[in-house]
PDB file of C-alpha atoms and ligand atoms in Angstrom:
ATOM      1  CA  MET A1275      -2.328   7.031  33.453  1.00  0.00           C
ATOM      2  CA  ALA A1276      -1.405   5.522  30.559  1.00  0.00           C
ATOM      3  CA  LYS A1277      -2.489   7.978  27.100  1.00  0.00           C
ATOM      4  CA  PRO A1278      -4.684   6.346  25.043  1.00  0.00           C
ATOM      5  CA  PRO A1279      -3.235   5.732  21.658  1.00  0.00           C
ATOM      6  CA  VAL A1280      -3.416   8.670  19.211  1.00  0.00           C
ATOM      7  CA  ALA A1281      -4.659   7.360  15.459  1.00  0.00           C
ATOM      8  CA  ARG A1282      -1.315   6.923  13.315  1.00  0.00           C
ATOM      9  CA  GLY A1283      -1.956   6.960   9.701  1.00  0.00           C
ATOM     10  CA  ARG A1284       0.669   6.684   6.657  1.00  0.00           C
ATOM     11  CA  PHE A1285       0.942   6.944   3.124  1.00  0.00           C
ATOM     12  CA  ALA A1286       4.129   5.029   1.549  1.00  0.00           C
ATOM     13  CA  PRO A1287       4.735   5.422  -2.032  1.00  0.00           C
ATOM     14  CA  SER A1288       6.975   3.509  -4.124  1.00  0.00           C
ATOM     15  CA  PRO A1289       9.406   5.682  -5.465  1.00  0.00           C
ATOM     16  CA  THR A1290       8.833   4.268  -8.591  1.00  0.00           C
ATOM     17  CA  GLY A1291       7.941   7.437 -10.628  1.00  0.00           C
ATOM     18  CA  PRO A1292       6.485  10.784  -9.735  1.00  0.00           C
ATOM     19  CA  LEU A1293       3.147  11.196  -7.583  1.00  0.00           C
ATOM     20  CA  HIS A1294       0.056  10.935 -10.395  1.00  0.00           C
ATOM     21  CA  PHE A1295      -3.311  11.103  -9.449  1.00  0.00           C
ATOM     22  CA  GLY A1296      -3.692   7.376  -8.515  1.00  0.00           C
ATOM     23  CA  SER A1297      -1.420   7.813  -5.715  1.00  0.00           C
ATOM     24  CA  LEU A1298      -3.069  10.975  -4.600  1.00  0.00           C
ATOM     25  CA  ILE A1299      -6.407   9.796  -4.177  1.00  0.00           C
ATOM     26  CA  ALA A1300      -4.350   7.362  -1.616  1.00  0.00           C
ATOM     27  CA  ALA A1301      -2.507  10.164  -0.053  1.00  0.00           C
ATOM     28  CA  LEU A1302      -5.319  12.274   0.332  1.00  0.00           C
ATOM     29  CA  GLY A1303      -7.739   9.935   2.213  1.00  0.00           C
ATOM     30  CA  SER A1304      -5.293   8.458   4.828  1.00  0.00           C
ATOM     31  CA  PHE A1305      -4.351  12.157   5.625  1.00  0.00           C
ATOM     32  CA  LEU A1306      -7.832  13.099   6.167  1.00  0.00           C
ATOM     33  CA  GLU A1307      -8.860  10.070   7.851  1.00  0.00           C
ATOM     34  CA  ALA A1308      -5.386  10.676  10.966  1.00  0.00           C
ATOM     35  CA  ARG A1309      -5.672  14.658  10.971  1.00  0.00           C
ATOM     36  CA  SER A1310      -9.847  14.287  11.151  1.00  0.00           C
ATOM     37  CA  ARG A1311      -9.444  11.962  14.174  1.00  0.00           C
ATOM     38  CA  GLY A1312      -6.402  14.607  15.458  1.00  0.00           C
ATOM     39  CA  GLY A1313      -4.003  11.890  15.035  1.00  0.00           C
ATOM     40  CA  GLU A1314      -0.626  11.892  13.193  1.00  0.00           C
ATOM     41  CA  TRP A1315       0.212  10.832   9.562  1.00  0.00           C
ATOM     42  CA  ARG A1316       3.415   9.712   8.386  1.00  0.00           C
ATOM     43  CA  VAL A1317       5.489   9.121   5.567  1.00  0.00           C
ATOM     44  CA  ARG A1318       7.443   5.646   4.248  1.00  0.00           C
ATOM     45  CA  ILE A1319       9.278   5.608   1.277  1.00  0.00           C
ATOM     46  CA  GLU A1320       8.919   2.199   0.214  1.00  0.00           C
ATOM     47  CA  ASP A1321      12.379   2.018  -1.297  1.00  0.00           C
ATOM     48  CA  VAL A1322      12.973  -1.560  -0.622  1.00  0.00           C
ATOM     49  CA  ASP A1323      12.826  -3.058  -4.046  1.00  0.00           C
ATOM     50  CA  THR A1324      15.647  -0.895  -4.565  1.00  0.00           C
ATOM     51  CA  PRO A1325      16.352  -2.134  -8.319  1.00  0.00           C
ATOM     52  CA  ARG A1326      12.909  -0.460  -9.508  1.00  0.00           C
ATOM     53  CA  THR A1327      13.443   2.895  -7.386  1.00  0.00           C
ATOM     54  CA  VAL A1328      13.393   5.604  -9.823  1.00  0.00           C
ATOM     55  CA  ARG A1329      16.594   8.107  -8.705  1.00  0.00           C
ATOM     56  CA  GLY A1330      14.858  10.979  -7.483  1.00  0.00           C
ATOM     57  CA  ALA A1331      11.289  10.166  -7.337  1.00  0.00           C
ATOM     58  CA  ALA A1332      11.158  10.099  -3.717  1.00  0.00           C
ATOM     59  CA  ASP A1333      12.289  13.824  -3.287  1.00  0.00           C
ATOM     60  CA  ALA A1334       9.714  14.614  -6.181  1.00  0.00           C
ATOM     61  CA  ILE A1335       6.872  12.827  -4.650  1.00  0.00           C
ATOM     62  CA  LEU A1336       7.701  14.790  -1.102  1.00  0.00           C
ATOM     63  CA  ARG A1337       7.724  17.906  -2.779  1.00  0.00           C
ATOM     64  CA  VAL A1338       4.393  17.328  -4.534  1.00  0.00           C
ATOM     65  CA  LEU A1339       2.828  16.190  -0.942  1.00  0.00           C
ATOM     66  CA  GLU A1340       4.040  19.587   0.509  1.00  0.00           C
ATOM     67  CA  ARG A1341       3.036  21.314  -2.470  1.00  0.00           C
ATOM     68  CA  CYS A1342      -0.766  19.577  -2.067  1.00  0.00           C
ATOM     69  CA  GLY A1343      -0.803  21.110   1.721  1.00  0.00           C
ATOM     70  CA  LEU A1344      -0.267  17.016   3.185  1.00  0.00           C
ATOM     71  CA  ALA A1345       2.521  18.053   5.598  1.00  0.00           C
ATOM     72  CA  TRP A1346       3.577  14.598   7.372  1.00  0.00           C
ATOM     73  CA  ASP A1347       4.607  14.029  11.336  1.00  0.00           C
ATOM     74  CA  GLY A1348       7.930  13.236  12.036  1.00  0.00           C
ATOM     75  CA  GLU A1349      10.908  12.048  10.032  1.00  0.00           C
ATOM     76  CA  VAL A1350      10.426   9.951   6.344  1.00  0.00           C
ATOM     77  CA  LEU A1351      11.129   6.072   7.209  1.00  0.00           C
ATOM     78  CA  TYR A1352      13.242   5.029   4.061  1.00  0.00           C
ATOM     79  CA  GLN A1353      12.972   0.874   4.109  1.00  0.00           C
ATOM     80  CA  SER A1354      16.476   0.705   2.335  1.00  0.00           C
ATOM     81  CA  ARG A1355      17.656   1.697   5.364  1.00  0.00           C
ATOM     82  CA  ARG A1356      15.550  -0.795   7.645  1.00  0.00           C
ATOM     83  CA  ASN A1357      17.220  -3.972   6.632  1.00  0.00           C
ATOM     84  CA  GLU A1358      18.167  -4.681  10.412  1.00  0.00           C
ATOM     85  CA  ALA A1359      14.389  -4.899  11.212  1.00  0.00           C
ATOM     86  CA  TYR A1360      13.577  -6.771   8.418  1.00  0.00           C
ATOM     87  CA  GLN A1361      16.372  -9.399   9.735  1.00  0.00           C
ATOM     88  CA  ALA A1362      15.236  -9.693  12.555  1.00  0.00           C
ATOM     89  CA  ALA A1363      11.765 -10.432  11.931  1.00  0.00           C
ATOM     90  CA  LEU A1364      12.910 -13.195   9.381  1.00  0.00           C
ATOM     91  CA  GLU A1365      15.004 -14.627  11.859  1.00  0.00           C
ATOM     92  CA  ARG A1366      11.834 -14.912  14.408  1.00  0.00           C
ATOM     93  CA  LEU A1367      10.194 -16.626  11.690  1.00  0.00           C
ATOM     94  CA  LEU A1368      12.888 -18.965  10.652  1.00  0.00           C
ATOM     95  CA  SER A1369      13.100 -20.029  14.485  1.00  0.00           C
ATOM     96  CA  LEU A1370       9.698 -20.561  14.361  1.00  0.00           C
ATOM     97  CA  GLY A1371      10.092 -23.577  11.787  1.00  0.00           C
ATOM     98  CA  LEU A1372       7.620 -21.933   9.459  1.00  0.00           C
ATOM     99  CA  THR A1373      10.383 -21.004   6.380  1.00  0.00           C
ATOM    100  CA  TYR A1374      12.063 -22.558   3.732  1.00  0.00           C
ATOM    101  CA  PRO A1375      14.021 -21.640   0.593  1.00  0.00           C
ATOM    102  CA  CYS A1376      12.561 -22.112  -2.700  1.00  0.00           C
ATOM    103  CA  ALA A1377      14.570 -21.846  -6.348  1.00  0.00           C
ATOM    104  CA  CYS A1378      11.293 -22.100  -8.482  1.00  0.00           C
ATOM    105  CA  THR A1379      11.633 -19.144 -11.351  1.00  0.00           C
ATOM    106  CA  ARG A1380       9.069 -17.236 -12.289  1.00  0.00           C
ATOM    107  CA  ARG A1381       8.826 -19.171 -15.886  1.00  0.00           C
ATOM    108  CA  GLU A1382       8.475 -22.646 -13.983  1.00  0.00           C
ATOM    109  CA  LEU A1383       5.242 -21.244 -12.004  1.00  0.00           C
ATOM    110  CA  ALA A1384       3.699 -19.793 -14.928  1.00  0.00           C
ATOM    111  CA  ALA A1385       1.429 -22.585 -15.674  1.00  0.00           C
ATOM    112  CA  SER A1386      -0.052 -22.738 -12.178  1.00  0.00           C
ATOM    113  CA  PRO A1387      -3.518 -21.031 -11.327  1.00  0.00           C
ATOM    114  CA  HIS A1388      -3.203 -17.724 -10.351  1.00  0.00           C
ATOM    115  CA  ALA A1389      -4.253 -15.395  -7.721  1.00  0.00           C
ATOM    116  CA  HIS A1390      -6.125 -12.215  -8.009  1.00  0.00           C
ATOM    117  CA  ASP A1391      -3.259  -9.742  -7.739  1.00  0.00           C
ATOM    118  CA  GLY A1392      -1.891 -12.001 -10.948  1.00  0.00           C
ATOM    119  CA  SER A1393       0.868 -13.804  -8.640  1.00  0.00           C
ATOM    120  CA  PRO A1394       0.942 -17.532  -9.281  1.00  0.00           C
ATOM    121  CA  VAL A1395      -1.072 -19.738  -6.470  1.00  0.00           C
ATOM    122  CA  TYR A1396       2.660 -21.513  -4.967  1.00  0.00           C
ATOM    123  CA  PRO A1397       2.213 -25.104  -5.930  1.00  0.00           C
ATOM    124  CA  GLY A1398       4.490 -25.642  -3.204  1.00  0.00           C
ATOM    125  CA  TYR A1399       7.336 -27.259  -5.139  1.00  0.00           C
ATOM    126  CA  CYS A1400      10.086 -26.859  -2.734  1.00  0.00           C
ATOM    127  CA  ARG A1401       8.313 -27.572   0.103  1.00  0.00           C
ATOM    128  CA  ALA A1402       9.786 -30.866   1.205  1.00  0.00           C
ATOM    129  CA  GLY A1403      13.261 -29.710   0.079  1.00  0.00           C
ATOM    130  CA  VAL A1404      14.595 -27.235  -2.645  1.00  0.00           C
ATOM    131  CA  ARG A1405      14.124 -28.769  -6.147  1.00  0.00           C
ATOM    132  CA  HIS A1406      17.044 -27.375  -8.136  1.00  0.00           C
ATOM    133  CA  PRO A1407      20.003 -26.839  -5.038  1.00  0.00           C
ATOM    134  CA  GLY A1408      22.367 -24.303  -6.133  1.00  0.00           C
ATOM    135  CA  ARG A1409      20.111 -21.589  -7.797  1.00  0.00           C
ATOM    136  CA  PRO A1410      19.803 -18.457  -5.777  1.00  0.00           C
ATOM    137  CA  CYS A1411      16.956 -19.198  -3.077  1.00  0.00           C
ATOM    138  CA  ALA A1412      13.769 -17.005  -2.050  1.00  0.00           C
ATOM    139  CA  ILE A1413      12.576 -17.636   1.249  1.00  0.00           C
ATOM    140  CA  ARG A1414       9.236 -18.810   1.677  1.00  0.00           C
ATOM    141  CA  LEU A1415       6.450 -18.545   4.524  1.00  0.00           C
ATOM    142  CA  ARG A1416       4.399 -21.716   5.067  1.00  0.00           C
ATOM    143  CA  VAL A1417       0.973 -20.844   5.285  1.00  0.00           C
ATOM    144  CA  ASP A1418      -2.061 -23.110   6.440  1.00  0.00           C
ATOM    145  CA  ASP A1419      -5.886 -23.157   5.731  1.00  0.00           C
ATOM    146  CA  ALA A1420      -7.386 -21.753   8.376  1.00  0.00           C
ATOM    147  CA  PRO A1421      -9.345 -18.114   6.502  1.00  0.00           C
ATOM    148  CA  ILE A1422      -8.105 -14.953   7.746  1.00  0.00           C
ATOM    149  CA  LEU A1423     -11.059 -12.865   8.192  1.00  0.00           C
ATOM    150  CA  PHE A1424     -11.437  -8.918   8.881  1.00  0.00           C
ATOM    151  CA  ARG A1425     -13.349  -6.111   8.612  1.00  0.00           C
ATOM    152  CA  ASP A1426     -12.651  -3.540   6.721  1.00  0.00           C
ATOM    153  CA  ALA A1427     -13.584   0.143   7.364  1.00  0.00           C
ATOM    154  CA  ILE A1428     -14.724   0.576   3.552  1.00  0.00           C
ATOM    155  CA  GLN A1429     -15.001  -2.036   1.957  1.00  0.00           C
ATOM    156  CA  GLY A1430     -16.889  -4.347   4.801  1.00  0.00           C
ATOM    157  CA  ASP A1431     -16.154  -8.364   5.862  1.00  0.00           C
ATOM    158  CA  CYS A1432     -13.381  -9.602   3.772  1.00  0.00           C
ATOM    159  CA  GLY A1433     -11.770 -12.928   4.287  1.00  0.00           C
ATOM    160  CA  GLN A1434      -8.907 -15.220   2.295  1.00  0.00           C
ATOM    161  CA  CYS A1435      -7.706 -19.012   2.996  1.00  0.00           C
ATOM    162  CA  LEU A1436      -3.803 -17.952   2.227  1.00  0.00           C
ATOM    163  CA  ALA A1437      -2.985 -22.124   1.515  1.00  0.00           C
ATOM    164  CA  SER A1438      -5.864 -22.018  -1.474  1.00  0.00           C
ATOM    165  CA  GLU A1439      -5.588 -18.689  -2.736  1.00  0.00           C
ATOM    166  CA  VAL A1440      -1.986 -17.412  -2.144  1.00  0.00           C
ATOM    167  CA  GLY A1441       0.054 -20.218  -1.108  1.00  0.00           C
ATOM    168  CA  ASP A1442       3.282 -20.159   1.016  1.00  0.00           C
ATOM    169  CA  PHE A1443       4.572 -16.772  -0.076  1.00  0.00           C
ATOM    170  CA  VAL A1444       8.111 -14.873  -0.416  1.00  0.00           C
ATOM    171  CA  ILE A1445       9.219 -13.237   2.373  1.00  0.00           C
ATOM    172  CA  ARG A1446      12.818 -12.472   0.940  1.00  0.00           C
ATOM    173  CA  ARG A1447      13.582 -12.893  -2.428  1.00  0.00           C
ATOM    174  CA  ALA A1448      15.793 -14.768  -4.297  1.00  0.00           C
ATOM    175  CA  ASP A1449      18.285 -11.487  -5.078  1.00  0.00           C
ATOM    176  CA  GLY A1450      18.756 -10.701  -1.296  1.00  0.00           C
ATOM    177  CA  TRP A1451      15.677  -8.082  -1.003  1.00  0.00           C
ATOM    178  CA  PHE A1452      13.306  -8.081   1.632  1.00  0.00           C
ATOM    179  CA  ALA A1453       9.548  -8.556   0.138  1.00  0.00           C
ATOM    180  CA  TYR A1454       6.925  -5.908   0.131  1.00  0.00           C
ATOM    181  CA  GLN A1455       4.903  -8.145   2.500  1.00  0.00           C
ATOM    182  CA  LEU A1456       6.952  -8.397   5.441  1.00  0.00           C
ATOM    183  CA  ALA A1457       8.929  -4.853   5.241  1.00  0.00           C
ATOM    184  CA  VAL A1458       5.399  -3.438   5.663  1.00  0.00           C
ATOM    185  CA  VAL A1459       4.555  -5.459   8.235  1.00  0.00           C
ATOM    186  CA  VAL A1460       7.612  -4.976  10.207  1.00  0.00           C
ATOM    187  CA  ASP A1461       7.172  -0.814   9.555  1.00  0.00           C
ATOM    188  CA  ASP A1462       3.963  -0.264  10.558  1.00  0.00           C
ATOM    189  CA  ALA A1463       4.241  -2.092  13.913  1.00  0.00           C
ATOM    190  CA  ASP A1464       7.209   0.236  14.686  1.00  0.00           C
ATOM    191  CA  GLN A1465       6.078   3.606  13.167  1.00  0.00           C
ATOM    192  CA  GLY A1466       2.800   2.667  15.761  1.00  0.00           C
ATOM    193  CA  ILE A1467       0.624   2.796  12.637  1.00  0.00           C
ATOM    194  CA  THR A1468      -2.665   2.357  13.914  1.00  0.00           C
ATOM    195  CA  GLN A1469      -5.246   2.689  10.723  1.00  0.00           C
ATOM    196  CA  VAL A1470      -4.060   1.609   7.262  1.00  0.00           C
ATOM    197  CA  VAL A1471      -5.682   4.069   4.554  1.00  0.00           C
ATOM    198  CA  ARG A1472      -4.497   2.734   1.012  1.00  0.00           C
ATOM    199  CA  GLY A1473      -5.350   1.680  -2.503  1.00  0.00           C
ATOM    200  CA  SER A1474      -8.038  -1.529  -2.848  1.00  0.00           C
ATOM    201  CA  ASP A1475      -5.231  -2.858  -5.403  1.00  0.00           C
ATOM    202  CA  LEU A1476      -3.716  -3.830  -2.005  1.00  0.00           C
ATOM    203  CA  LEU A1477      -6.883  -5.375  -0.392  1.00  0.00           C
ATOM    204  CA  ASP A1478      -5.176  -8.871  -1.509  1.00  0.00           C
ATOM    205  CA  SER A1479      -1.963  -8.399   0.536  1.00  0.00           C
ATOM    206  CA  THR A1480      -3.990  -7.798   3.491  1.00  0.00           C
ATOM    207  CA  PRO A1481      -4.499 -11.118   4.591  1.00  0.00           C
ATOM    208  CA  ARG A1482      -0.501 -12.086   4.053  1.00  0.00           C
ATOM    209  CA  GLN A1483      -0.114  -9.109   6.334  1.00  0.00           C
ATOM    210  CA  ILE A1484      -1.974  -9.738   9.282  1.00  0.00           C
ATOM    211  CA  TYR A1485      -0.773 -13.879   9.111  1.00  0.00           C
ATOM    212  CA  LEU A1486       2.384 -12.551   9.620  1.00  0.00           C
ATOM    213  CA  GLN A1487       1.224  -9.751  12.540  1.00  0.00           C
ATOM    214  CA  ARG A1488      -0.422 -12.791  14.448  1.00  0.00           C
ATOM    215  CA  LEU A1489       3.284 -14.765  13.740  1.00  0.00           C
ATOM    216  CA  LEU A1490       5.344 -11.745  14.967  1.00  0.00           C
ATOM    217  CA  ASP A1491       2.864 -10.695  17.708  1.00  0.00           C
ATOM    218  CA  LEU A1492       2.101  -7.715  16.194  1.00  0.00           C
ATOM    219  CA  PRO A1493      -0.586  -5.269  16.449  1.00  0.00           C
ATOM    220  CA  THR A1494      -3.078  -5.260  13.397  1.00  0.00           C
ATOM    221  CA  PRO A1495      -4.000  -1.912  12.506  1.00  0.00           C
ATOM    222  CA  VAL A1496      -7.477  -1.011  11.331  1.00  0.00           C
ATOM    223  CA  TYR A1497      -7.514  -1.181   7.356  1.00  0.00           C
ATOM    224  CA  ALA A1498      -9.538   0.658   4.801  1.00  0.00           C
ATOM    225  CA  HIS A1499      -9.030   0.132   1.568  1.00  0.00           C
ATOM    226  CA  LEU A1500     -10.320   2.893  -0.959  1.00  0.00           C
ATOM    227  CA  PRO A1501     -11.437   2.640  -4.534  1.00  0.00           C
ATOM    228  CA  ILE A1502      -8.405   2.890  -6.669  1.00  0.00           C
ATOM    229  CA  ALA A1503      -8.236   5.306 -10.011  1.00  0.00           C
ATOM    230  CA  VAL A1504      -8.449   3.077 -13.248  1.00  0.00           C
ATOM    231  CA  ASP A1505      -8.594   4.028 -17.168  1.00  0.00           C
ATOM    232  CA  ARG A1506     -11.232   3.104 -19.165  1.00  0.00           C
ATOM    233  CA  TYR A1507      -9.669  -0.592 -19.781  1.00  0.00           C
ATOM    234  CA  GLY A1508      -9.940  -0.976 -16.015  1.00  0.00           C
ATOM    235  CA  HIS A1509      -6.189  -1.184 -15.727  1.00  0.00           C
ATOM    236  CA  LYS A1510      -5.291   1.138 -12.380  1.00  0.00           C
ATOM    237  CA  LEU A1511      -3.628   4.803 -13.027  1.00  0.00           C
ATOM    238  CA  SER A1512       0.505   4.091 -12.872  1.00  0.00           C
ATOM    239  CA  LYS A1513       2.883   4.776 -14.403  1.00  0.00           C
ATOM    240  CA  GLN A1514       3.118   1.861 -16.625  1.00  0.00           C
ATOM    241  CA  THR A1515      -0.471   2.622 -17.724  1.00  0.00           C
ATOM    242  CA  GLY A1516       0.744   6.210 -19.057  1.00  0.00           C
ATOM    243  CA  ALA A1517      -0.905   8.268 -16.037  1.00  0.00           C
ATOM    244  CA  PRO A1518       0.535  11.540 -15.969  1.00  0.00           C
ATOM    245  CA  PRO A1519       2.430  13.165 -13.315  1.00  0.00           C
ATOM    246  CA  LEU A1520       0.635  15.755 -11.479  1.00  0.00           C
ATOM    247  CA  ASP A1521       1.271  19.113 -12.502  1.00  0.00           C
ATOM    248  CA  GLU A1522       2.874  20.652  -9.308  1.00  0.00           C
ATOM    249  CA  GLN A1523       1.140  23.934 -10.839  1.00  0.00           C
ATOM    250  CA  ARG A1524      -2.438  22.638 -10.502  1.00  0.00           C
ATOM    251  CA  CYS A1525      -2.691  20.548  -6.863  1.00  0.00           C
ATOM    252  CA  GLY A1526      -6.083  22.565  -6.252  1.00  0.00           C
ATOM    253  CA  PRO A1527      -7.766  21.259  -9.116  1.00  0.00           C
ATOM    254  CA  ALA A1528      -6.076  17.563  -8.380  1.00  0.00           C
ATOM    255  CA  LEU A1529      -7.146  17.426  -4.686  1.00  0.00           C
ATOM    256  CA  TRP A1530     -10.584  18.942  -5.486  1.00  0.00           C
ATOM    257  CA  ALA A1531     -11.039  15.876  -7.880  1.00  0.00           C
ATOM    258  CA  ALA A1532      -9.639  13.546  -5.735  1.00  0.00           C
ATOM    259  CA  LEU A1533     -11.851  14.458  -3.402  1.00  0.00           C
ATOM    260  CA  ARG A1534     -14.863  14.267  -5.543  1.00  0.00           C
ATOM    261  CA  GLY A1535     -13.842  10.560  -6.271  1.00  0.00           C
ATOM    262  CA  LEU A1536     -13.633   9.715  -2.458  1.00  0.00           C
ATOM    263  CA  GLY A1537     -17.132  10.622  -2.149  1.00  0.00           C
ATOM    264  CA  GLN A1538     -16.283  14.127  -0.467  1.00  0.00           C
ATOM    265  CA  PRO A1539     -18.724  16.776  -2.368  1.00  0.00           C
ATOM    266  CA  ALA A1540     -16.095  19.538  -2.209  1.00  0.00           C
ATOM    267  CA  PRO A1541     -18.402  23.043  -3.561  1.00  0.00           C
ATOM    268  CA  LEU A1542     -17.657  23.444  -7.436  1.00  0.00           C
ATOM    269  CA  ALA A1543     -16.512  26.986  -6.090  1.00  0.00           C
ATOM    270  CA  LEU A1544     -13.499  25.807  -4.197  1.00  0.00           C
ATOM    271  CA  ALA A1545     -12.180  23.840  -7.612  1.00  0.00           C
ATOM    272  CA  HIS A1546      -9.574  26.620  -7.999  1.00  0.00           C
ATOM    273  CA  ALA A1547      -9.545  27.332  -4.880  1.00  0.00           C
ATOM    274  CA  PRO A1548      -6.041  27.490  -3.063  1.00  0.00           C
ATOM    275  CA  VAL A1549      -4.982  24.305  -1.169  1.00  0.00           C
ATOM    276  CA  ALA A1550      -4.948  25.076   2.433  1.00  0.00           C
ATOM    277  CA  GLU A1551      -8.280  26.146   1.848  1.00  0.00           C
ATOM    278  CA  LEU A1552      -9.342  22.809   0.195  1.00  0.00           C
ATOM    279  CA  ILE A1553      -7.618  20.891   2.787  1.00  0.00           C
ATOM    280  CA  ALA A1554      -9.187  23.377   5.735  1.00  0.00           C
ATOM    281  CA  TRP A1555     -12.681  21.856   3.822  1.00  0.00           C
ATOM    282  CA  ALA A1556     -11.629  18.293   3.514  1.00  0.00           C
ATOM    283  CA  LEU A1557     -10.716  18.504   7.242  1.00  0.00           C
ATOM    284  CA  ALA A1558     -13.679  19.853   8.346  1.00  0.00           C
ATOM    285  CA  HIS A1559     -16.286  17.652   6.292  1.00  0.00           C
ATOM    286  CA  TRP A1560     -14.631  14.508   5.694  1.00  0.00           C
ATOM    287  CA  ARG A1561     -16.348  11.386   6.565  1.00  0.00           C
ATOM    288  CA  LEU A1562     -14.810   7.879   5.726  1.00  0.00           C
ATOM    289  CA  SER A1563     -18.578   6.575   5.566  1.00  0.00           C
ATOM    290  CA  SER A1564     -19.160   8.600   2.674  1.00  0.00           C
ATOM    291  CA  VAL A1565     -15.936   6.921   0.562  1.00  0.00           C
ATOM    292  CA  PRO A1566     -17.534   4.267  -2.295  1.00  0.00           C
ATOM    293  CA  ALA A1567     -17.177   1.045  -1.376  1.00  0.00           C
ATOM    294  CA  VAL A1568     -16.148  -0.379  -4.351  1.00  0.00           C
ATOM    295  CA  LEU A1569     -12.825  -1.710  -5.518  1.00  0.00           C
ATOM    296  CA  SER A1570     -12.479   1.425  -8.622  1.00  0.00           C
ATOM    297  CA  LEU A1571     -13.736   3.969  -9.832  1.00  0.00           C
ATOM    298  CA  ARG A1572     -13.206   4.681 -13.549  1.00  0.00           C
ATOM    299  CA  GLN A1573     -11.705   7.928 -14.966  1.00  0.00           C
ATOM    300  CA  GLU A1574     -14.668   8.756 -16.637  1.00  0.00           C
ATOM    301  CA  SER A1575     -16.725   8.379 -13.666  1.00  0.00           C
ATOM    302  CA  PRO A1576     -18.605  11.493 -12.698  1.00  0.00           C
ATOM    303  CA  LEU A1577     -17.067  11.271  -9.326  1.00  0.00           C
ATOM    304  CA  LEU A1578     -13.685  11.117 -10.528  1.00  0.00           C
ATOM    305  CA  ASN A1579     -14.085  14.570 -12.704  1.00  0.00           C
ATOM    306  CA  LEU A1580     -10.651  14.846 -14.401  1.00  0.00           C
ATOM    307  CA  ALA A1581     -11.768  17.598 -16.859  1.00  0.00           C
ATOM    308  CA  CYS A1582     -10.178  20.242 -14.747  1.00  0.00           C
ATOM    309  CA  LEU A1583      -6.880  18.526 -13.972  1.00  0.00           C
ATOM    310  CA  THR A1584      -6.359  19.188 -17.901  1.00  0.00           C
ATOM    311  CA  ALA A1585      -8.634  22.321 -18.763  1.00  0.00           C
TER     312      ALA A1585
HETATM  313  N1  LIG B1883       4.396   0.929  -1.695  1.00  0.00           N
HETATM  314  C1  LIG B1883       2.479   0.546  -2.082  1.00  0.00           C
HETATM  315  C2  LIG B1883       2.401   1.072  -2.913  1.00  0.00           C
HETATM  316  O1  LIG B1883       2.890   2.324  -3.500  1.00  0.00           O
HETATM  317  C3  LIG B1883       1.717   1.109  -0.765  1.00  0.00           C
HETATM  318  C4  LIG B1883       2.206  -0.374   0.126  1.00  0.00           C
HETATM  319  C5  LIG B1883       1.217   0.258   1.399  1.00  0.00           C
HETATM  320  O2  LIG B1883       0.400   1.267   1.419  1.00  0.00           O
HETATM  321  O3  LIG B1883       1.268  -0.565   2.238  1.00  0.00           O
HETATM  322  O4  LIG B1883       2.011   0.838  -3.747  1.00  0.00           O
END
């Protein structure tokens, strides 16, 4: 008899800097959702955007995960070594006749309406032929106006019309690197990922990923988008907004605060407990249904009590 598919989650950090509290939430949420079901948890380093990759950041991220007691299964996958797989997917899309070269620059698109994630909705200038031949070209994928609907396990029913809300999107960039949207879909499928638990800043990308899965005949995993930690101006905690790296000596309090942010009421008595004890508590008590169904949590929210991180 065939074995039922095992639950398999993943954490897929971009090595653009050290792990900070915001990324710990995604790491912890994806770990607990997979492991509490007896499933596997994989780590993938998303260094497909090689120019933005910071030397040493991947190793530093992996070290902090280990210190936090977040042990992964199998080998770490590096996107920078996966060009052949992305090229094969690109060729499949080319053969479907759904791609075209595009030479538009960011500046030329600046006046177009912008999507929620801040990127311009592509107005289709190069759809009928490259407007400025001779320039380096990106490759875009044509989209249609059929809405993409899905149920997020935390945020509920979601939907997007790619044609009006995103436009034809880039799958290979003009500098030759494969775009995140294509790489993530190929990797999630090749790694057999059944559940994608990540920050809500990627909720807008999910319909593009489902669209790609459908075109490439790949399974669609369950999606669960966690609230992201934001500063008092509503900006995602990130290196760019000055989020401090996690202090490797104080992983316990950071885990404790992350659990509270994820709606898991870790007892105060555990705030300074060893990480193994905290993770054991979290695995025994984890409930995805308790994660707040909101897109973001402010740093000063009582749920996200970060005071203990600096105490
Ligand atoms: N690499 C992305 C990030 O660090 C995450 C991508 C994903 O989880 O799909 O924000």
